[in-house]
Coordinates of C-alpha atoms in Angstrom, one line a residue:
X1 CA 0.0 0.0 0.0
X2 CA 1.1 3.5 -1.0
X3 CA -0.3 6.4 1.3
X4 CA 1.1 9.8 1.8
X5 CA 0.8 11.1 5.9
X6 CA 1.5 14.7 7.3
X7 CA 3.9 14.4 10.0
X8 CA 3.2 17.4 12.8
X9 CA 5.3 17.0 15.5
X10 CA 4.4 20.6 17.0
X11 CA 5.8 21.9 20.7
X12 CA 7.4 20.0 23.7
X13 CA 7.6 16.4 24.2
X14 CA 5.6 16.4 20.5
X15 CA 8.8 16.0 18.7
X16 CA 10.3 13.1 21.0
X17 CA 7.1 11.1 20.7
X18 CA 6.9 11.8 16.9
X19 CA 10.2 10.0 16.6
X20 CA 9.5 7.1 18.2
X21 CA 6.3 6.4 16.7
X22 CA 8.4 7.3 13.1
X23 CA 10.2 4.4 14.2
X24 CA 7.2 2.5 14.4
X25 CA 5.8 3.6 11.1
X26 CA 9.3 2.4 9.3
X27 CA 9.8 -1.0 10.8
X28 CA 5.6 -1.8 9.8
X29 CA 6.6 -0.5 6.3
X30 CA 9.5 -2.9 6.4
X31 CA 7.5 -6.0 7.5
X32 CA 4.7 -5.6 5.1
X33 CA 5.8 -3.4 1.9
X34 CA 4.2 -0.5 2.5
X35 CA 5.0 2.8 1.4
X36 CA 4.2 5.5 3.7
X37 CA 5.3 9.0 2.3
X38 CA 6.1 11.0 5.4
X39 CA 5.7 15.0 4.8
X40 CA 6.5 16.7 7.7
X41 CA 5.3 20.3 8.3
X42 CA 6.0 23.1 11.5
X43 CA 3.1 23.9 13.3
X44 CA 2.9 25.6 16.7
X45 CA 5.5 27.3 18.6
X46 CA 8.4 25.9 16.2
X47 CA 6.3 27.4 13.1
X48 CA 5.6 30.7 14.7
X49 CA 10.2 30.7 15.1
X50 CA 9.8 30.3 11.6
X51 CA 7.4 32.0 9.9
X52 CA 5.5 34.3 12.6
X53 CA 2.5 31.9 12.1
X54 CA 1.5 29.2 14.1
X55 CA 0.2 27.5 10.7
X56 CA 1.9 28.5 8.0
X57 CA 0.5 27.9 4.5
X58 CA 3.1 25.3 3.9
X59 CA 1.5 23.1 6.3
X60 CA -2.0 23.4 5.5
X61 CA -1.0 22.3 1.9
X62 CA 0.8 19.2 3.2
X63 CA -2.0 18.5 5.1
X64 CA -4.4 19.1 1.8
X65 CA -2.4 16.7 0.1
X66 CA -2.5 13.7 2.2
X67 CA -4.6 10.7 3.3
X68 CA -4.0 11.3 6.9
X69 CA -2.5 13.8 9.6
X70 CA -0.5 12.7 12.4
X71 CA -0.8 15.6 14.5
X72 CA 1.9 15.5 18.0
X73 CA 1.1 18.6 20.4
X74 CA 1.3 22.5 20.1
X75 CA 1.8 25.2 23.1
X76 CA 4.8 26.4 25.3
X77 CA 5.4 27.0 29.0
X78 CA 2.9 28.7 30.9
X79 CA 5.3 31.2 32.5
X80 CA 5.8 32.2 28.7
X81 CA 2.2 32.2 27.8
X82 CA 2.5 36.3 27.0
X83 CA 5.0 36.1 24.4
X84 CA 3.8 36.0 20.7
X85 CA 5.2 32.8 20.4
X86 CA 2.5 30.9 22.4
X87 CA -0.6 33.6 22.5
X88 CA -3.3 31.6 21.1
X89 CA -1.2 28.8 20.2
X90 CA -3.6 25.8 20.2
X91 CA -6.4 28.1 18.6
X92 CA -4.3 29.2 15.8
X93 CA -3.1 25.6 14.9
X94 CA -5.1 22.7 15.8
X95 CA -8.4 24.5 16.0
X96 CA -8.3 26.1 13.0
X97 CA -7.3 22.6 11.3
X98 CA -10.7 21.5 12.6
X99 CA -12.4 24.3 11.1
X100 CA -10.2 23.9 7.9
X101 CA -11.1 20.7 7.6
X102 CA -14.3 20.6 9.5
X103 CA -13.6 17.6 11.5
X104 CA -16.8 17.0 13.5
X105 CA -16.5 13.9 15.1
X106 CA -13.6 13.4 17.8
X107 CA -12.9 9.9 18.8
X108 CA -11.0 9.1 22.5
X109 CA -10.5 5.1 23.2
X110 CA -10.2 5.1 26.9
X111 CA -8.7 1.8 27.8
X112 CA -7.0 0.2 31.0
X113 CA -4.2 -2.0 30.4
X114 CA -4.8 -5.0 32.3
X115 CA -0.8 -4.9 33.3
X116 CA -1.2 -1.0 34.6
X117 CA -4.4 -1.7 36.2
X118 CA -2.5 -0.8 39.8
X119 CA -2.0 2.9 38.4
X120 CA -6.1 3.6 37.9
X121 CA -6.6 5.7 40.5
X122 CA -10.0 3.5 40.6
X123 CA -10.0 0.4 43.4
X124 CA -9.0 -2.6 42.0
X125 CA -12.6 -4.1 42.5
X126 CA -14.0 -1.9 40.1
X127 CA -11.3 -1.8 37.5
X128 CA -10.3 -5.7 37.3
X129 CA -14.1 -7.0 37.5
X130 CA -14.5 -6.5 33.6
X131 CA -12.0 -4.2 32.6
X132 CA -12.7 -0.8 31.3
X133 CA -12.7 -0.1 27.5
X134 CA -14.9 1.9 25.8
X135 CA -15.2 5.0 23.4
X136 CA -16.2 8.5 23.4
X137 CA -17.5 10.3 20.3
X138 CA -17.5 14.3 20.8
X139 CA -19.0 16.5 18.5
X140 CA -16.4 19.1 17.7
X141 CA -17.7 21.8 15.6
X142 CA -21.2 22.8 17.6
X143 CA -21.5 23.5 21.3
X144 CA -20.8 27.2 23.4
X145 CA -17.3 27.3 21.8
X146 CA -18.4 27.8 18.7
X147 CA -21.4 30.2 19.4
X148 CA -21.0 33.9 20.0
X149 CA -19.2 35.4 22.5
X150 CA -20.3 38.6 24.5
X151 CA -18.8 40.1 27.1
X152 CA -20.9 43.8 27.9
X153 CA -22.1 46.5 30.8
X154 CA -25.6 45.7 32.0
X155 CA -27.3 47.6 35.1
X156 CA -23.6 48.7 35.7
X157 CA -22.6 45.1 36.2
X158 CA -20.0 43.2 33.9
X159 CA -22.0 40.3 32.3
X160 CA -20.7 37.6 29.6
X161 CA -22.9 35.3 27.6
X162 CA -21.7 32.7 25.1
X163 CA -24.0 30.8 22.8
X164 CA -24.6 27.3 22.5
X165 CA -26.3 26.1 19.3
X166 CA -26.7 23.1 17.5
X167 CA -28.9 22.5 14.4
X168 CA -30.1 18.9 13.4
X169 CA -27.6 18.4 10.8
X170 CA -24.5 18.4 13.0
X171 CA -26.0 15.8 15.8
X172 CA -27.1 13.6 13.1
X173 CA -23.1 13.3 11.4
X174 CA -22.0 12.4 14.8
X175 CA -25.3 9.8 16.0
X176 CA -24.4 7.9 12.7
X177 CA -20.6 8.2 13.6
X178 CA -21.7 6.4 16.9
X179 CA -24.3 3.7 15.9
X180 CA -21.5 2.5 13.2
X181 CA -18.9 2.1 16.0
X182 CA -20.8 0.6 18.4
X183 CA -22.0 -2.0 15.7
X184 CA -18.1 -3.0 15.6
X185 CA -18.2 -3.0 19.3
X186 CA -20.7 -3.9 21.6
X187 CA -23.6 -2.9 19.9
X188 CA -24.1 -0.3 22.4
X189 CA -24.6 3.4 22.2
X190 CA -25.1 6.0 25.5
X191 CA -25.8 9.1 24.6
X192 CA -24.8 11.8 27.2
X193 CA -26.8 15.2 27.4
X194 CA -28.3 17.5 30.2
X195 CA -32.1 17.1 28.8
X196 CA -33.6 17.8 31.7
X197 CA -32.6 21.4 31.1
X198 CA -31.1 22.4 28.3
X199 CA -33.0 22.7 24.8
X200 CA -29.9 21.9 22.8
X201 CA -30.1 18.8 24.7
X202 CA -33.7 17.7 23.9
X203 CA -33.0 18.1 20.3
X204 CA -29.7 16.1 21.1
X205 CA -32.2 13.5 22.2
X206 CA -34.6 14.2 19.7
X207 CA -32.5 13.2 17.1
X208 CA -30.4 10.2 18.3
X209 CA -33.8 8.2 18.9
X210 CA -34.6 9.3 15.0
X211 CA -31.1 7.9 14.2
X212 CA -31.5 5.0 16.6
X213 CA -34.2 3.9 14.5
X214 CA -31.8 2.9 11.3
X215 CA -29.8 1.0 13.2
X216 CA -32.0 -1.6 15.1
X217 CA -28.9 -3.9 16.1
X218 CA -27.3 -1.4 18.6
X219 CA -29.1 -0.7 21.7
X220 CA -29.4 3.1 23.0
X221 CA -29.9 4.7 26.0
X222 CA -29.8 7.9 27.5
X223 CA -27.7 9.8 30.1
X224 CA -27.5 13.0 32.1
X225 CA -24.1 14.3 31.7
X226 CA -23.7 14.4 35.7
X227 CA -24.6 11.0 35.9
X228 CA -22.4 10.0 33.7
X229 CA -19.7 11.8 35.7
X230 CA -20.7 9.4 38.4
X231 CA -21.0 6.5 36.8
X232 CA -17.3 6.7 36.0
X233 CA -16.1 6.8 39.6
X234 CA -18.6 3.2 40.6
X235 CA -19.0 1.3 37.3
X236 CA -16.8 2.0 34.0
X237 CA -17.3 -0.9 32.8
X238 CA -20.9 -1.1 31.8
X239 CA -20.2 1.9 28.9
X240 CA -19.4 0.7 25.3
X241 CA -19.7 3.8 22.6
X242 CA -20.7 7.2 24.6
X243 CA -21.7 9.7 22.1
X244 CA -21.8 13.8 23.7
X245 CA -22.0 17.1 22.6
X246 CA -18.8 19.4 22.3
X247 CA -18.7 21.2 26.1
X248 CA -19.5 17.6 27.9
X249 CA -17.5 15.7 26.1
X250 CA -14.2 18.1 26.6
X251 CA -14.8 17.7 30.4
X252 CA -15.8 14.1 30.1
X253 CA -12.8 12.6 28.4
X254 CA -10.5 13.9 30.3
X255 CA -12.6 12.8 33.5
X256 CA -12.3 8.9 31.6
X257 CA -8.3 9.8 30.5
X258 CA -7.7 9.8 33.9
X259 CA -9.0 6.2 34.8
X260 CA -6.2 5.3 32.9
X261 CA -4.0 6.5 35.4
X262 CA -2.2 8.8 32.8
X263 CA -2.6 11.0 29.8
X264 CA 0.5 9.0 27.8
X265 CA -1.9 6.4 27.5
X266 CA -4.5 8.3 25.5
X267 CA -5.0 8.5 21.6
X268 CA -7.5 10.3 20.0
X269 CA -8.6 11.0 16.1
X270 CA -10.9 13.5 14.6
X271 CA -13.2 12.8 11.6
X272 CA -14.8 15.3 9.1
X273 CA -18.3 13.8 7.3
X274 CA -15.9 12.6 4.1
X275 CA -13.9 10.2 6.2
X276 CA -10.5 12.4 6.4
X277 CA -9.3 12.4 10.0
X278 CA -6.7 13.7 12.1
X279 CA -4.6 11.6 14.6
X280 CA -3.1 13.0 17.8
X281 CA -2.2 11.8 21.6
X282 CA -5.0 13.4 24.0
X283 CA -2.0 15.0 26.9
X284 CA 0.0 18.3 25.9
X285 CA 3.3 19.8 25.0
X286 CA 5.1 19.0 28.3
X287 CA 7.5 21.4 28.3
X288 CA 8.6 20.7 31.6
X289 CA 9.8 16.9 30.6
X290 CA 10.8 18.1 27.1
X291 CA 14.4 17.0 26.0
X292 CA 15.1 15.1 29.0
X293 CA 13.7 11.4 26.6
X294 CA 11.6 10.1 29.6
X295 CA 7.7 11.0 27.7
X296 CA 5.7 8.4 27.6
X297 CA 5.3 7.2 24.0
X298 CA 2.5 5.2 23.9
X299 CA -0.7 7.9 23.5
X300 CA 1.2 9.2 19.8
X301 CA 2.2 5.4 18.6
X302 CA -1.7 4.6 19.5
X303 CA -3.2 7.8 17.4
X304 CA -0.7 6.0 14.9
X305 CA -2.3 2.6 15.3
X306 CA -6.1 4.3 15.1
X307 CA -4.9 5.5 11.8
X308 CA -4.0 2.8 10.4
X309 CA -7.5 1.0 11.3
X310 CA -9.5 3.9 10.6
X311 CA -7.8 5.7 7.6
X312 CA -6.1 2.9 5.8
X313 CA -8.2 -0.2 7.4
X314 CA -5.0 -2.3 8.2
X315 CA -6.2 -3.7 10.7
X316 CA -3.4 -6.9 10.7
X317 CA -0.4 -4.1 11.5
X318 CA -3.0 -2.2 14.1
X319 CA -3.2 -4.9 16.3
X320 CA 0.5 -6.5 15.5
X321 CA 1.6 -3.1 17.3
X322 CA -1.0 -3.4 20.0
X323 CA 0.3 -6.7 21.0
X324 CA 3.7 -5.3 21.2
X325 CA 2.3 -2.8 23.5
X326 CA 0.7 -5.4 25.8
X327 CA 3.8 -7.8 25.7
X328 CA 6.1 -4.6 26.6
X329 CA 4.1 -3.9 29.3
X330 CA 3.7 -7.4 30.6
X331 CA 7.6 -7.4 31.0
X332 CA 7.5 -5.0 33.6
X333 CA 9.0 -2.2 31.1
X334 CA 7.1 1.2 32.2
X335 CA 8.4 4.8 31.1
X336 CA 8.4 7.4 34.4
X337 CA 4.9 8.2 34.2
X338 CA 3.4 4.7 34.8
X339 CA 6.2 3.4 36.9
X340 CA 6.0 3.7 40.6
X341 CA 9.5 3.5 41.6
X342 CA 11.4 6.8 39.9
X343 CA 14.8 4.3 39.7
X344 CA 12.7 1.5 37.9
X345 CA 11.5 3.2 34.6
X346 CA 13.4 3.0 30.8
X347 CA 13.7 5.9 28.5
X348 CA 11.4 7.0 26.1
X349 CA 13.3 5.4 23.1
X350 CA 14.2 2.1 25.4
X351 CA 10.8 1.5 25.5
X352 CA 9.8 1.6 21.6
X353 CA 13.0 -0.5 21.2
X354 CA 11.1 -3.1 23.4
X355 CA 8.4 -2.4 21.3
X356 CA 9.7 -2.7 18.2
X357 CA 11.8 -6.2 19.1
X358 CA 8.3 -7.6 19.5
X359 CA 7.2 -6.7 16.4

């Protein structure tokens, strides 16, 4: 197979992580003929250096004229968030990508590794029992972060309002999304709203049971988003496919990320309605670790590992890297992050060479 992907590393630890997941992308190239055409293109902080812009025109066209993006992470220290260089760094790269693009649909696998189940901050009653694996779909282009912004004087008091809206098209992109997943899954879909307030929520509702109805193979149920908080913390297990709207499901994942037990464990990909997607690990930049080639690799080779299932359907190398994954980790090897003695942990690049010697 011959497919052409845009390489941007971005800020921080992004680079590091890039390169060992390069590594990755090279040795499945080498075990199954592929060609994978790597174009590599500044974006973030490193751009801005270069060109004053965090997304230069350069990039957008290598990102135009490729099957997939491979996106690493953007933004600087926070004690230098006034400089130029970082002001608005994340909006002016990766959110306007999503706009560009108009990728809708973000996916976030949240999955405990059986071998790091002692690092889920959960007990291990709840996480062992039956494991915790399941997906959440986010609707990325809707929601109050998209709506208008207002900040005015009223009665002589400072008052803000931002606008959340939704239209009918938008939920409906993302409830198929869902019901097609699920049907690959478990064959179950929860969708996640505050209904019992909100009227962007009852036509969130509205519409999943109108979409439910074409797919009468997945079951569907409902969820207040607060619930859902809760049913996190005493039963992760039961969820399968949760499906949310753009505000819940920013706070959600990152509430599920961390029943993982870390944020180097996390991929994520974003899908526009045409299928083209973009690939990236869910933590930050990490400046603070940056250089020092102790990251945590495993988030940016699994955003690797959802593009090759999702954009290129190889699913064979997907789960050959997986495995190596699982048999890395069953040996005991653990970067800092996931390790709980700070003497017993292996570099960043030691532990893609483990990787890599199981593949």
């Amino acid at each position: 197979m011959k497919r052409s992907i845009a390489i941007l590393s971005g800020d921080g630890i992004g680079p590091e992580v890039m390169d060992q997941t390069i590594r990755i992308i090279k040795k499945i190239e080498e075990k199954f003929g592929h060609q994978f055409h790597l174009q590599y293109g500044d974006v973030g902080g490193v751009a801005y250096d270069k060109f004053e812009k965090h997304l230069p025109e350069m990039t957008h066209q290598i990102c135009e004229y490729s099957d997939a993006i491979l996106f690493g992470s953007v933004g600087g220290p926070l004690t230098e968030s006034h400089l130029k260089k970082w002001q608005d760094c994340e909006k002016n790269s990766i959110l306007v990508l999503r706009k560009k693009f108009q990728f809708s649909t973000n996916m976030r696998p949240i999955k405990v590794f059986r071998e790091l189940n002692a690092i889920s901050p959960l007990k291990e009653s709840i996480v062992g029992a039956n494991g915790i694996d399941f997906i959440i779909l986010r609707e990325l282009l809707g929601d109050v972060y998209t709506g208008e912004h207002k900040t005015y004087i009223e009665n002589n008091l400072r008052t803000a309002t931002d606008l959340s809206l939704y239209n009918e098209k938008q939920i409906k992109i993302l409830a198929h999304h869902s019901f097609k997943v699920a049907q690959k899954r478990k064959s179950k879909v929860t969708s996640v709203d505050k209904a019992n307030a909100l009227d962007t929520s009852k036509l969130w509702r509205t519409i999943m049971n109108e979409v439910s109805n074409q797919y009468p193979d997945v079951f569907l149920e409902h969820m207040l988003v607060d619930n859902c908080a809760y049913q996190f913390m005493i039963n992760p297990s039961q969820f399968d496919v949760i499906v949310t709207a753009n505000l819940f499901g920013d706070i959600l994942s990152d509430a599920a990320a961390g029943l993982t037990g870390s944020l180097g464990l996390i991929p994520s990909a974003s899908f526009n309605e045409q299928g083209f997607a973009l690939y990236e690990p869910s933590g930050g930049s990490a400046p603070n670790i940056a250089g020092k080639n102790i990251a945590n690799p495993i988030a940016q080779i699994l955003s690797f590992v959802l593009l090759l299932k999702h954009s290129f359907e190889l699913y064979e190398e997907a789960i050959l890297i997986e495995k190596a994954i699982h048999q890395t980790l069953k040996n005991g090897f653990r970067t800092q992050d996931i390790c709980f003695s700070d003497n017993n942990y292996v570099s960043s690049s030691k532990f893609t060479d483990i990787i890599l010697s199981f593949i």
